[in-house]
Backbone as ProteinMPNN parsed JSONL, in Angstrom:
{"seq_chain_A": "MELGHAYSVLVVSASAKFNESVRGLLPERFYWPVTVLTDAAGARRELLENSCDLVVINTPLPDEFGTRLAQDICQHSAAGVLLLVKAEHFPDIDGRLTPQGVLVLSKPMSTQLFTQSLRLLCGTRERLRGLEKKNATIEEKMEEIRLVNRAKWLLIECLGMTEPEAHHYIEKQSMDRRISKREVAETVIKTYQ", "coords_chain_A": {"N_chain_A": [[-161.529, 166.585, -8.029], [-158.638, 168.699, -6.242], [-157.771, 168.937, -3.261], [-156.456, 170.438, -0.432], [-156.789, 169.677, 1.852], [-159.694, 168.32, 4.459], [-162.084, 170.327, 4.361], [-164.735, 172.203, 6.461], [-168.25, 172.842, 6.998], [-171.279, 174.576, 7.127], [-174.471, 174.354, 6.213], [-177.095, 176.24, 5.417], [-180.336, 175.95, 5.435], [-183.83, 175.557, 4.654], [-185.508, 173.904, 3.581], [-185.415, 170.333, 2.985], [-184.936, 168.712, 0.919], [-183.324, 170.218, -0.586], [-181.394, 169.86, 1.452], [-181.166, 166.961, 1.735], [-180.27, 167.188, -1.131], [-177.394, 168.557, -1.22], [-175.869, 167.374, 0.149], [-174.929, 164.99, -1.252], [-173.026, 166.339, -2.751], [-171.135, 167.238, -1.495], [-168.38, 165.587, -0.51], [-167.248, 163.149, 1.399], [-164.24, 163.357, 1.488], [-163.247, 165.537, 0.712], [-165.216, 167.474, 2.355], [-165.56, 168.122, 5.521], [-166.47, 168.474, 8.314], [-169.647, 168.358, 7.598], [-172.541, 170.031, 8.675], [-175.58, 170.786, 9.097], [-178.532, 172.759, 9.377], [-181.476, 174.645, 9.811], [-182.117, 176.96, 10.695], [-181.53, 180.233, 10.662], [-180.894, 181.537, 13.473], [-180.013, 179.105, 14.935], [-178.189, 178.65, 13.373], [-176.072, 180.839, 13.289], [-175.47, 180.215, 16.817], [-174.479, 178.005, 16.346], [-171.792, 179.021, 14.986], [-171.348, 180.581, 17.298], [-169.645, 178.649, 18.643], [-168.83, 176.82, 17.344], [-166.027, 177.376, 14.431], [-166.194, 177.492, 11.393], [-165.41, 176.088, 7.982], [-166.683, 176.996, 5.409], [-169.949, 178.484, 4.534], [-172.983, 177.529, 3.686], [-175.897, 179.12, 2.419], [-179.551, 178.908, 2.277], [-181.877, 180.343, 1.134], [-185.201, 181.183, 1.319], [-184.681, 181.569, 5.075], [-186.422, 180.658, 7.927], [-186.782, 181.953, 9.615], [-185.46, 184.185, 9.222], [-184.265, 186.348, 5.882], [-182.11, 185.97, 5.469], [-180.213, 187.222, 4.243], [-179.261, 189.201, 6.113], [-177.591, 187.362, 7.692], [-175.502, 186.282, 6.259], [-173.934, 188.2, 5.475], [-173.541, 188.927, 8.332], [-171.565, 187.056, 8.753], [-169.768, 186.679, 7.164], [-168.547, 189.878, 8.326], [-167.485, 188.878, 10.99], [-165.748, 186.365, 10.518], [-163.971, 184.566, 9.174], [-164.669, 182.386, 7.252], [-165.664, 181.483, 4.024], [-168.926, 182.405, 2.443], [-171.84, 181.17, 0.396], [-174.409, 181.958, -0.534], [-178.007, 181.4, -1.925], [-180.081, 182.15, -4.122], [-183.464, 182.673, -5.329], [-184.215, 183.845, -8.638], [-185.156, 185.706, -9.193], [-184.88, 187.828, -6.845], [-182.232, 187.581, -7.088], [-180.547, 189.783, -9.206], [-180.614, 192.087, -7.27], [-179.591, 191.401, -4.487], [-177.011, 190.1, -5.552], [-175.604, 192.554, -6.214], [-175.92, 194.27, -3.963], [-174.315, 192.381, -1.63], [-172.191, 190.822, -2.753], [-170.122, 192.956, -2.591], [-169.162, 192.865, -0.368], [-168.029, 190.738, 0.638], [-169.701, 187.769, 0.17], [-170.276, 185.403, -1.992], [-173.062, 184.826, -4.025], [-175.476, 183.414, -5.648], [-177.807, 182.446, -8.32], [-181.018, 180.808, -8.412], [-182.652, 178.543, -9.632], [-179.609, 176.195, -10.102], [-176.831, 174.87, -11.921], [-175.796, 171.742, -11.021], [-172.804, 171.504, -12.035], [-171.924, 174.025, -11.059], [-172.681, 174.868, -9.162], [-170.763, 173.292, -7.538], [-168.353, 174.206, -8.922], [-168.643, 176.9, -7.521], [-167.998, 176.317, -4.685], [-165.281, 175.045, -4.848], [-164.121, 177.377, -5.313], [-164.509, 178.956, -3.493], [-163.038, 177.449, -1.486], [-160.451, 177.553, -2.175], [-160.317, 180.6, -1.92], [-160.498, 180.61, 0.637], [-158.021, 179.496, 1.61], [-156.021, 180.859, 0.798], [-156.912, 183.779, 2.862], [-156.153, 182.04, 4.797], [-153.194, 181.483, 4.38], [-152.831, 184.495, 4.633], [-153.44, 185.167, 7.179], [-151.578, 183.87, 8.852], [-148.906, 184.72, 7.945], [-150.002, 187.106, 9.031], [-150.103, 186.897, 11.667], [-147.323, 186.013, 12.339], [-145.775, 188.261, 11.73], [-147.166, 189.837, 13.885], [-145.831, 188.019, 16.365], [-143.614, 188.652, 16.269], [-143.509, 191.671, 16.71], [-144.504, 191.988, 19.05], [-141.942, 190.507, 20.394], [-140.202, 192.658, 19.692], [-140.876, 194.501, 21.516], [-140.914, 193.406, 23.526], [-138.346, 192.858, 23.94], [-137.235, 195.55, 23.289], [-138.603, 196.694, 25.685], [-136.579, 195.532, 27.752], [-134.356, 196.273, 27.167], [-134.64, 198.996, 28.29], [-134.752, 197.988, 30.384], [-132.294, 197.311, 31.594], [-130.326, 199.931, 30.576], [-132.054, 201.541, 32.89], [-131.804, 200.023, 35.258], [-128.634, 198.925, 35.348], [-126.818, 200.173, 34.481], [-126.496, 200.849, 31.744], [-125.672, 201.513, 28.193], [-127.813, 202.74, 25.481], [-126.923, 201.022, 23.163], [-124.975, 198.86, 23.994], [-126.701, 197.989, 25.657], [-128.156, 196.118, 24.458], [-126.367, 194.863, 22.301], [-125.402, 193.139, 24.541], [-128.135, 191.639, 25.667], [-128.512, 190.325, 22.684], [-125.765, 189.132, 23.165], [-126.266, 187.077, 25.114], [-128.404, 185.789, 24.256], [-127.06, 184.211, 21.671], [-124.934, 183.394, 23.382], [-126.335, 181.299, 25.255], [-127.939, 180.068, 23.919], [-130.67, 180.489, 23.29], [-134.126, 182.224, 22.308], [-133.794, 185.921, 21.204], [-136.274, 187.189, 22.765], [-136.431, 185.544, 25.367], [-134.498, 185.673, 26.433], [-134.941, 188.365, 26.95], [-137.617, 188.256, 28.362], [-136.621, 186.792, 30.807], [-134.705, 188.959, 31.466], [-136.763, 190.968, 31.821], [-138.141, 189.691, 34.417], [-136.173, 189.934, 35.722], [-135.197, 192.208, 36.654], [-137.699, 194.124, 37.317]], "CA_chain_A": [[-160.602, 167.532, -7.241], [-157.695, 168.656, -5.697], [-158.217, 170.25, -2.147], [-155.501, 170.067, 0.379], [-157.607, 168.848, 3.049], [-160.882, 168.298, 4.468], [-163.306, 171.398, 4.331], [-165.606, 172.028, 7.572], [-169.188, 173.593, 6.227], [-172.483, 174.578, 7.597], [-175.18, 174.83, 5.497], [-178.09, 176.417, 6.528], [-181.718, 175.565, 4.891], [-185.444, 175.326, 5.476], [-185.648, 172.783, 2.105], [-185.155, 169.027, 3.493], [-185.006, 168.427, -0.689], [-182.132, 171.001, -0.797], [-180.366, 169.241, 2.041], [-180.52, 166.002, 1.494], [-179.163, 166.335, -2.024], [-176.365, 169.262, -1.415], [-175.203, 166.45, 1.009], [-174.31, 164.821, -1.947], [-172.782, 167.112, -3.797], [-170.512, 167.425, -0.846], [-168.521, 164.173, -0.719], [-166.081, 163.614, 2.824], [-162.853, 163.656, 1.803], [-163.184, 166.873, 0.994], [-165.892, 168.298, 2.598], [-166.197, 167.131, 6.257], [-168.056, 167.61, 8.683], [-170.483, 169.026, 7.172], [-173.626, 170.045, 9.525], [-176.781, 171.304, 8.522], [-179.687, 173.636, 10.614], [-183.012, 175.275, 9.282], [-182.935, 178.243, 10.655], [-180.607, 181.325, 10.774], [-180.537, 181.4, 14.607], [-179.22, 177.927, 15.012], [-176.552, 178.648, 12.867], [-175.878, 181.857, 14.731], [-175.557, 179.659, 17.295], [-173.041, 176.885, 15.763], [-170.852, 179.355, 14.93], [-170.745, 181.359, 18.466], [-169.433, 177.516, 19.468], [-166.897, 176.332, 16.384], [-165.394, 177.775, 13.161], [-166.155, 176.838, 10.059], [-164.269, 177.443, 6.375], [-167.65, 177.816, 4.183], [-171.204, 178.115, 4.717], [-174.358, 177.918, 2.536], [-177.158, 179.431, 2.606], [-180.205, 178.709, 0.525], [-183.165, 181.199, 1.146], [-185.697, 182.036, 2.446], [-184.951, 181.243, 6.074], [-187.602, 180.755, 8.695], [-186.378, 183.261, 10.805], [-185.29, 185.835, 8.477], [-184.359, 185.812, 4.75], [-180.544, 184.94, 5.215], [-178.769, 187.898, 3.464], [-177.952, 189.346, 7.279], [-176.72, 186.246, 8.894], [-173.964, 186.286, 5.355], [-173.769, 189.746, 6.261], [-173.023, 188.852, 9.756], [-170.237, 185.467, 8.467], [-168.139, 188.099, 6.299], [-167.809, 190.919, 9.223], [-167.355, 188.141, 11.792], [-165.323, 184.889, 10.597], [-163.012, 184.049, 7.522], [-165.704, 181.464, 6.786], [-166.837, 181.729, 2.49], [-170.312, 182.197, 2.102], [-172.842, 180.934, -0.322], [-175.646, 182.633, -0.455], [-178.676, 181.219, -3.35], [-180.977, 183.237, -4.112], [-184.179, 183.201, -6.386], [-183.125, 184.399, -9.988], [-186.064, 187.574, -8.976], [-184.215, 188.65, -6.007], [-180.604, 187.705, -7.787], [-179.539, 191.443, -9.251], [-180.698, 193.419, -5.805], [-179.148, 191.068, -3.857], [-175.959, 190.043, -5.618], [-175.185, 194.045, -6.31], [-175.205, 194.577, -2.505], [-173.978, 191.573, -1.032], [-170.537, 190.737, -3.083], [-168.789, 193.767, -2.249], [-168.91, 192.78, 1.508], [-167.578, 188.762, 0.217], [-170.494, 186.782, 0.07], [-170.631, 184.933, -3.599], [-174.318, 184.376, -4.388], [-176.142, 182.647, -7.267], [-179.471, 182.255, -8.442], [-181.154, 179.145, -8.202], [-182.019, 177.225, -9.894], [-178.668, 175.716, -10.034], [-176.554, 173.58, -12.166], [-174.294, 171.086, -9.921], [-171.77, 172.012, -12.038], [-171.567, 175.51, -11.035], [-172.555, 174.831, -7.239], [-169.409, 172.718, -7.147], [-166.996, 174.731, -9.166], [-168.281, 178.034, -6.473], [-167.818, 175.368, -3.583], [-164.149, 175.164, -4.542], [-163.595, 178.539, -5.023], [-164.276, 179.534, -1.952], [-162.277, 176.671, -0.772], [-159.435, 178.581, -2.687], [-160.337, 181.926, -1.533], [-160.229, 180.198, 2.263], [-156.888, 179.147, 1.897], [-155.747, 182.766, 0.592], [-156.8, 183.64, 4.043], [-155.332, 181.629, 6.077], [-151.774, 181.933, 4.849], [-152.372, 185.472, 5.095], [-153.517, 184.891, 9.039], [-150.181, 182.727, 9.291], [-148.507, 185.999, 8.264], [-150.325, 188.093, 10.677], [-149.977, 186.264, 13.349], [-145.832, 185.811, 12.471], [-145.603, 189.62, 12.058], [-147.715, 190.212, 15.028], [-145.069, 187.731, 17.396], [-142.369, 189.815, 15.394], [-143.602, 193.154, 16.591], [-144.067, 191.086, 20.504], [-140.799, 190.319, 20.628], [-139.381, 193.365, 19.587], [-141.137, 195.26, 22.299], [-139.857, 192.818, 24.88], [-136.802, 193.257, 23.983], [-136.592, 197.624, 24.123], [-138.563, 196.691, 27.736], [-135.582, 194.739, 28.472], [-132.983, 196.637, 27.245], [-134.868, 200.047, 28.669], [-135.067, 198.193, 32.276], [-130.845, 197.105, 31.828], [-130.15, 200.676, 30.801], [-132.035, 202.608, 34.473], [-130.886, 199.495, 36.48], [-127.414, 198.274, 35.226], [-126.191, 201.889, 33.607], [-125.989, 200.303, 30.125], [-126.064, 202.24, 27.362], [-128.706, 201.703, 24.16], [-125.839, 199.629, 22.212], [-124.178, 197.524, 25.232], [-128.274, 196.46, 26.44], [-128.668, 195.266, 22.782], [-125.241, 193.304, 22.901], [-125.767, 191.763, 25.509], [-128.87, 190.772, 24.872], [-127.955, 189.381, 21.766], [-124.708, 188.075, 23.308], [-126.911, 186.142, 26.206], [-129.026, 184.561, 23.386], [-126.295, 183.167, 21.492], [-124.03, 181.742, 24.341], [-127.292, 180.558, 26.123], [-128.703, 178.929, 22.336], [-132.272, 181.036, 23.281], [-134.434, 183.307, 21.848], [-133.921, 187.067, 22.203], [-137.605, 186.835, 23.114], [-136.848, 184.716, 26.134], [-133.342, 186.778, 27.701], [-136.226, 190.114, 27.637], [-138.295, 187.961, 29.923], [-135.725, 186.893, 31.896], [-133.914, 190.805, 32.111], [-137.624, 191.679, 32.64], [-138.444, 189.264, 35.741], [-135.745, 190.13, 37.362], [-135.425, 193.878, 36.716], [-139.107, 195.07, 37.29]], "C_chain_A": [[-159.558, 167.298, -6.678], [-157.6, 169.952, -4.827], [-156.916, 169.434, -1.217], [-155.685, 169.209, 1.58], [-159.128, 168.687, 2.956], [-161.584, 170.09, 4.711], [-164.533, 171.79, 5.486], [-166.731, 172.969, 6.465], [-170.27, 173.257, 6.859], [-173.833, 174.959, 6.474], [-176.379, 174.623, 6.435], [-179.105, 176.588, 5.683], [-182.206, 174.958, 5.771], [-185.541, 174.092, 4.482], [-185.181, 171.172, 2.819], [-184.924, 168.64, 1.887], [-183.396, 169.003, -0.756], [-181.206, 170.145, 0.056], [-179.774, 167.926, 1.754], [-179.684, 165.738, -0.604], [-177.537, 167.5, -1.623], [-175.712, 167.999, -0.507], [-174.785, 165.39, -0.071], [-173.304, 164.99, -3.089], [-171.414, 167.585, -2.681], [-169.471, 166.086, 0.021], [-167.178, 164.501, 0.614], [-164.869, 163.701, 2.546], [-162.491, 164.537, 1.063], [-163.836, 168.385, 1.525], [-166.428, 167.348, 4.554], [-165.667, 168.328, 8.006], [-168.654, 168.708, 8.482], [-171.991, 169.238, 8.192], [-174.697, 171.113, 9.179], [-177.819, 171.604, 9.447], [-180.089, 174.434, 8.687], [-182.62, 176.689, 9.632], [-181.849, 179.148, 10.625], [-180.146, 181.59, 12.7], [-180.187, 180.601, 15.015], [-178.105, 178.231, 14.797], [-176.041, 179.846, 12.942], [-174.875, 181.448, 15.907], [-174.673, 178.831, 17.553], [-171.988, 177.836, 15.524], [-170.192, 180.34, 15.684], [-169.575, 179.811, 19.101], [-168.274, 176.579, 18.609], [-167.068, 177.371, 15.202], [-165.88, 176.7, 12.089], [-165.736, 177.011, 8.563], [-165.7, 177.37, 5.53], [-168.981, 177.882, 4.897], [-172.329, 178.501, 3.797], [-175.461, 177.991, 3.104], [-178.763, 179.967, 1.85], [-181.675, 179.12, 1.049], [-184.187, 180.892, 0.69], [-185.308, 181.25, 3.414], [-186.747, 181.538, 6.767], [-187.774, 181.952, 9.206], [-185.818, 184.346, 10.086], [-184.436, 185.62, 6.807], [-183.294, 185.288, 5.021], [-179.782, 186.302, 4.692], [-178.111, 188.828, 4.59], [-177.276, 189.08, 7.728], [-174.974, 185.757, 7.628], [-173.496, 187.298, 6.037], [-172.793, 189.397, 7.259], [-171.275, 188.017, 9.561], [-169.554, 186.225, 8.235], [-167.674, 188.89, 7.778], [-167.089, 189.646, 10.178], [-166.079, 186.603, 11.855], [-164.074, 185.426, 9.106], [-163.805, 182.803, 6.687], [-165.63, 181.818, 5.399], [-167.699, 181.505, 2.804], [-170.531, 182.187, 0.821], [-173.677, 181.039, -0.085], [-177.059, 182.543, -1.666], [-180.114, 181.886, -2.989], [-182.589, 182.793, -5.217], [-183.71, 183.571, -7.572], [-184.463, 186.24, -9.579], [-185.12, 188.886, -7.979], [-182.42, 188.799, -6.311], [-179.579, 189.38, -7.939], [-179.502, 192.042, -7.923], [-179.429, 192.98, -4.551], [-177.257, 190.674, -3.534], [-174.917, 191.307, -5.4], [-174.904, 194.548, -4.794], [-174.705, 193.853, -1.233], [-172.177, 191.059, -1.063], [-168.936, 191.417, -2.821], [-168.346, 193.019, -1.134], [-168.342, 191.037, 1.46], [-168.332, 187.956, -0.041], [-171.223, 187.096, -1.907], [-172.051, 184.42, -3.437], [-174.275, 184.291, -5.649], [-177.088, 182.093, -7.012], [-179.765, 180.726, -8.103], [-182.655, 179.485, -9.777], [-180.758, 176.909, -10.306], [-178.261, 175.13, -10.937], [-175.229, 173.125, -11.024], [-173.383, 171.87, -10.031], [-171.622, 173.149, -10.991], [-171.771, 175.4, -9.168], [-170.891, 174.261, -6.857], [-168.131, 173.6, -7.219], [-166.821, 176.662, -7.717], [-167.601, 177.78, -5.141], [-165.836, 175.831, -3.863], [-163.379, 176.916, -4.746], [-163.654, 179.302, -3.791], [-163.431, 178.987, -1.019], [-160.66, 177.326, -0.94], [-159.534, 180.318, -2.33], [-159.876, 181.923, 0.28], [-158.631, 180.299, 2.57], [-156.151, 180.444, 1.849], [-155.985, 183.099, 1.728], [-156.12, 183.294, 4.84], [-153.627, 181.278, 6.247], [-151.795, 183.874, 5.488], [-152.562, 185.84, 6.939], [-152.528, 184.24, 9.419], [-149.916, 184.414, 9.119], [-148.449, 186.521, 8.46], [-149.567, 187.61, 11.68], [-147.872, 186.138, 13.28], [-145.565, 187.415, 12.914], [-146.399, 189.989, 14.001], [-146.333, 189.831, 16.389], [-144.108, 188.603, 17.119], [-142.841, 190.784, 16.388], [-144.181, 192.682, 17.903], [-142.843, 190.995, 20.838], [-140.05, 191.32, 20.507], [-139.586, 194.348, 20.436], [-140.659, 194.987, 23.193], [-138.915, 192.748, 24.665], [-136.545, 194.569, 23.927], [-137.209, 197.413, 25.468], [-137.0, 196.278, 28.198], [-134.154, 195.969, 28.596], [-133.306, 198.043, 27.852], [-134.051, 199.773, 30.196], [-132.702, 198.068, 32.759], [-130.292, 198.837, 31.538], [-130.932, 201.527, 32.042], [-131.342, 201.312, 35.144], [-129.554, 198.863, 36.541], [-126.511, 199.824, 34.767], [-125.746, 202.067, 32.617], [-126.146, 201.049, 29.314], [-126.794, 201.326, 26.331], [-127.796, 200.307, 23.3], [-125.652, 198.243, 23.371], [-125.394, 196.528, 25.486], [-127.835, 195.759, 25.192], [-127.723, 194.568, 22.516], [-125.518, 192.162, 23.755], [-127.005, 190.744, 26.139], [-129.153, 189.967, 23.951], [-127.008, 188.25, 21.985], [-125.409, 186.502, 23.969], [-127.766, 185.145, 25.241], [-128.577, 183.968, 22.473], [-125.784, 182.292, 22.266], [-125.797, 181.042, 24.982], [-128.053, 179.813, 24.797], [-129.945, 179.189, 22.742], [-132.443, 182.133, 22.635], [-134.282, 184.67, 22.35], [-135.511, 187.354, 22.706], [-137.662, 186.812, 24.681], [-135.293, 185.339, 27.294], [-134.632, 187.495, 27.531], [-136.671, 189.312, 28.326], [-137.4, 187.609, 30.509], [-135.217, 188.382, 32.724], [-135.508, 191.058, 32.69], [-138.075, 191.444, 34.117], [-137.483, 189.599, 36.716], [-135.156, 191.018, 37.666], [-136.532, 194.592, 37.273], [-139.194, 195.101, 38.888]], "O_chain_A": [[-159.199, 166.145, -6.443], [-157.466, 171.148, -5.087], [-156.551, 168.261, -1.29], [-154.975, 168.347, 2.097], [-159.79, 168.814, 1.926], [-161.048, 170.792, 5.569], [-165.59, 171.452, 4.954], [-166.359, 173.593, 5.472], [-170.509, 172.102, 7.211], [-173.882, 176.111, 6.043], [-176.718, 173.859, 7.34], [-178.887, 177.55, 4.947], [-181.901, 174.326, 6.783], [-185.716, 173.077, 5.156], [-184.044, 171.36, 3.251], [-184.388, 167.552, 2.098], [-182.433, 168.261, -0.953], [-180.225, 169.672, -0.519], [-178.591, 167.631, 1.579], [-179.034, 164.835, -1.132], [-176.49, 166.906, -1.883], [-174.552, 167.893, -0.906], [-173.979, 164.662, 0.509], [-172.9, 164.224, -3.964], [-170.637, 168.386, -3.201], [-169.858, 165.691, 1.121], [-166.475, 165.498, 0.783], [-164.196, 164.198, 3.449], [-161.341, 164.463, 0.631], [-163.505, 169.563, 1.394], [-167.225, 166.434, 4.763], [-164.56, 168.679, 8.415], [-168.392, 169.807, 8.97], [-172.511, 168.135, 8.359], [-174.394, 172.296, 9.026], [-178.059, 170.776, 10.326], [-179.648, 174.621, 7.553], [-182.829, 177.569, 8.797], [-180.853, 178.433, 10.51], [-178.97, 181.819, 12.983], [-179.654, 181.007, 16.048], [-177.141, 178.203, 15.562], [-175.022, 179.727, 12.262], [-173.792, 182.005, 16.089], [-174.079, 178.734, 18.627], [-170.947, 177.363, 15.979], [-169.139, 180.91, 15.396], [-168.759, 180.063, 19.987], [-167.301, 175.931, 18.993], [-168.07, 178.071, 15.056], [-165.892, 175.469, 12.068], [-165.766, 178.129, 8.049], [-165.479, 178.133, 4.59], [-169.049, 177.248, 5.95], [-172.507, 179.604, 3.281], [-175.974, 177.289, 3.976], [-179.026, 180.964, 1.177], [-182.516, 178.268, 1.336], [-184.227, 180.297, -0.387], [-185.398, 180.062, 3.105], [-187.725, 182.184, 6.39], [-188.715, 182.746, 9.205], [-185.808, 185.467, 10.594], [-183.972, 184.487, 6.675], [-183.254, 184.064, 4.89], [-178.56, 186.271, 4.83], [-176.964, 189.26, 4.477], [-176.364, 189.731, 8.238], [-173.908, 185.226, 7.936], [-172.77, 187.268, 7.03], [-171.571, 189.5, 7.161], [-170.204, 188.337, 10.076], [-168.653, 186.581, 8.995], [-166.611, 188.586, 8.32], [-165.887, 189.545, 9.931], [-165.685, 186.013, 12.861], [-163.69, 186.411, 8.476], [-163.444, 182.419, 5.575], [-165.439, 183.032, 5.47], [-167.83, 180.497, 3.499], [-169.859, 182.842, 0.024], [-174.133, 180.237, 0.73], [-177.218, 183.567, -2.332], [-180.847, 182.03, -2.01], [-182.062, 182.578, -6.309], [-182.482, 183.645, -7.557], [-184.318, 187.445, -9.787], [-184.829, 190.067, -8.165], [-181.629, 189.673, -5.957], [-178.631, 189.886, -7.337], [-178.445, 192.478, -7.466], [-178.668, 193.727, -3.937], [-176.526, 190.741, -2.546], [-173.863, 191.292, -4.764], [-173.864, 195.119, -4.466], [-174.634, 194.362, -0.114], [-171.323, 190.942, -0.184], [-167.749, 191.091, -2.799], [-167.196, 192.594, -1.033], [-168.383, 190.328, 2.466], [-167.788, 187.037, -0.654], [-171.87, 187.894, -2.585], [-172.184, 183.502, -2.628], [-173.529, 184.756, -6.511], [-177.411, 181.438, -6.021], [-179.045, 179.814, -7.696], [-183.178, 180.379, -10.443], [-180.616, 177.589, -11.323], [-179.195, 174.438, -11.343], [-174.285, 173.712, -10.494], [-172.933, 172.655, -9.197], [-171.032, 172.827, -9.959], [-171.056, 175.823, -8.26], [-170.09, 174.77, -6.073], [-167.258, 173.808, -6.378], [-165.842, 177.263, -7.275], [-166.879, 178.579, -4.545], [-165.246, 176.7, -3.222], [-162.308, 177.347, -4.319], [-162.867, 180.115, -3.305], [-163.041, 179.567, -0.006], [-159.879, 177.524, -0.009], [-158.609, 181.078, -2.617], [-159.257, 182.751, 0.948], [-158.099, 180.953, 3.467], [-155.732, 180.994, 2.867], [-154.971, 182.695, 2.298], [-155.472, 184.009, 5.604], [-152.952, 180.997, 7.237], [-151.105, 184.381, 6.372], [-151.906, 186.598, 7.654], [-152.588, 183.945, 10.613], [-150.457, 185.259, 9.833], [-147.385, 187.141, 8.476], [-148.583, 187.994, 12.314], [-147.262, 186.209, 14.347], [-145.248, 187.79, 14.043], [-145.803, 190.344, 15.018], [-145.874, 190.688, 17.145], [-143.831, 189.403, 18.013], [-142.164, 190.47, 17.367], [-144.887, 193.687, 17.981], [-142.631, 191.59, 21.895], [-139.011, 191.209, 21.158], [-138.735, 195.236, 20.423], [-140.001, 195.769, 23.88], [-138.311, 192.409, 25.683], [-135.539, 194.907, 24.549], [-136.581, 197.83, 26.441], [-136.431, 196.922, 29.079], [-133.396, 196.342, 29.492], [-132.239, 198.616, 28.071], [-133.308, 200.476, 30.88], [-132.062, 198.518, 33.71], [-129.665, 199.168, 32.544], [-130.221, 202.506, 32.268], [-130.23, 201.542, 35.619], [-129.218, 198.289, 37.577], [-125.339, 200.023, 35.086], [-124.932, 202.923, 32.272], [-127.171, 201.656, 29.621], [-126.73, 200.112, 26.139], [-128.051, 199.136, 23.018], [-126.102, 197.098, 23.424], [-125.467, 195.301, 25.549], [-127.096, 194.775, 25.219], [-128.03, 193.38, 22.423], [-125.737, 190.952, 23.715], [-126.964, 189.676, 26.75], [-129.889, 188.994, 24.119], [-127.033, 187.104, 21.535], [-125.231, 185.344, 23.591], [-127.806, 183.927, 25.42], [-129.298, 183.064, 22.052], [-125.867, 181.064, 22.235], [-125.863, 179.825, 24.808], [-128.801, 178.87, 25.055], [-130.662, 178.192, 22.665], [-131.565, 182.938, 22.325], [-134.493, 184.913, 23.538], [-135.346, 188.414, 23.31], [-138.409, 187.526, 25.35], [-135.204, 185.363, 28.522], [-135.526, 186.976, 28.2], [-136.11, 189.435, 29.415], [-137.125, 188.62, 31.154], [-135.278, 188.763, 33.893], [-135.622, 191.328, 33.886], [-138.336, 192.339, 34.921], [-137.595, 189.63, 37.941], [-134.527, 191.041, 38.725], [-136.305, 195.715, 37.723], [-140.11, 195.705, 39.445]]}, "name": "protein", "num_of_chains": 1, "seq": "MELGHAYSVLVVSASAKFNESVRGLLPERFYWPVTVLTDAAGARRELLENSCDLVVINTPLPDEFGTRLAQDICQHSAAGVLLLVKAEHFPDIDGRLTPQGVLVLSKPMSTQLFTQSLRLLCGTRERLRGLEKKNATIEEKMEEIRLVNRAKWLLIECLGMTEPEAHHYIEKQSMDRRISKREVAETVIKTYQ"}
């Protein structure tokens, strides 16, 4: 298996036997840290304090079945969620949760299916990371545009420049001083506001 870095994993399961066996399927060089909790309430507390890349939920849990926890994680984080359910519950739960982004597997399952599912979730997590970075870049660019526009209007109001003159002034200051247009705009805003 070729992964770029280690993925943090939260395992939520009341079964000591499952918890022990799943640790053996999560080598540290690919999955670290691995946190094991036995109930949904503990998992929710953990996720409030720490984010993780993957969550494995082995149903049923002592305080709830586990489907609500899986849905909540998918709605409020970018973690990949793997939900393990008994075969008799699989058709219903798979039909309801898969469209929400939860990967549902029927128990018992093979080791190969489990590890392949984790690798699929890792790949999905990487795609989400890329989209998060792209989104952050777009948001930064939009914020820069807002600041530059605000600075232009201040130059128009306070110095009587036209819009093209204000635009040219900000661009020229950016080039001459070797700083970003954002930094020029912030200086203009501080000066004239």
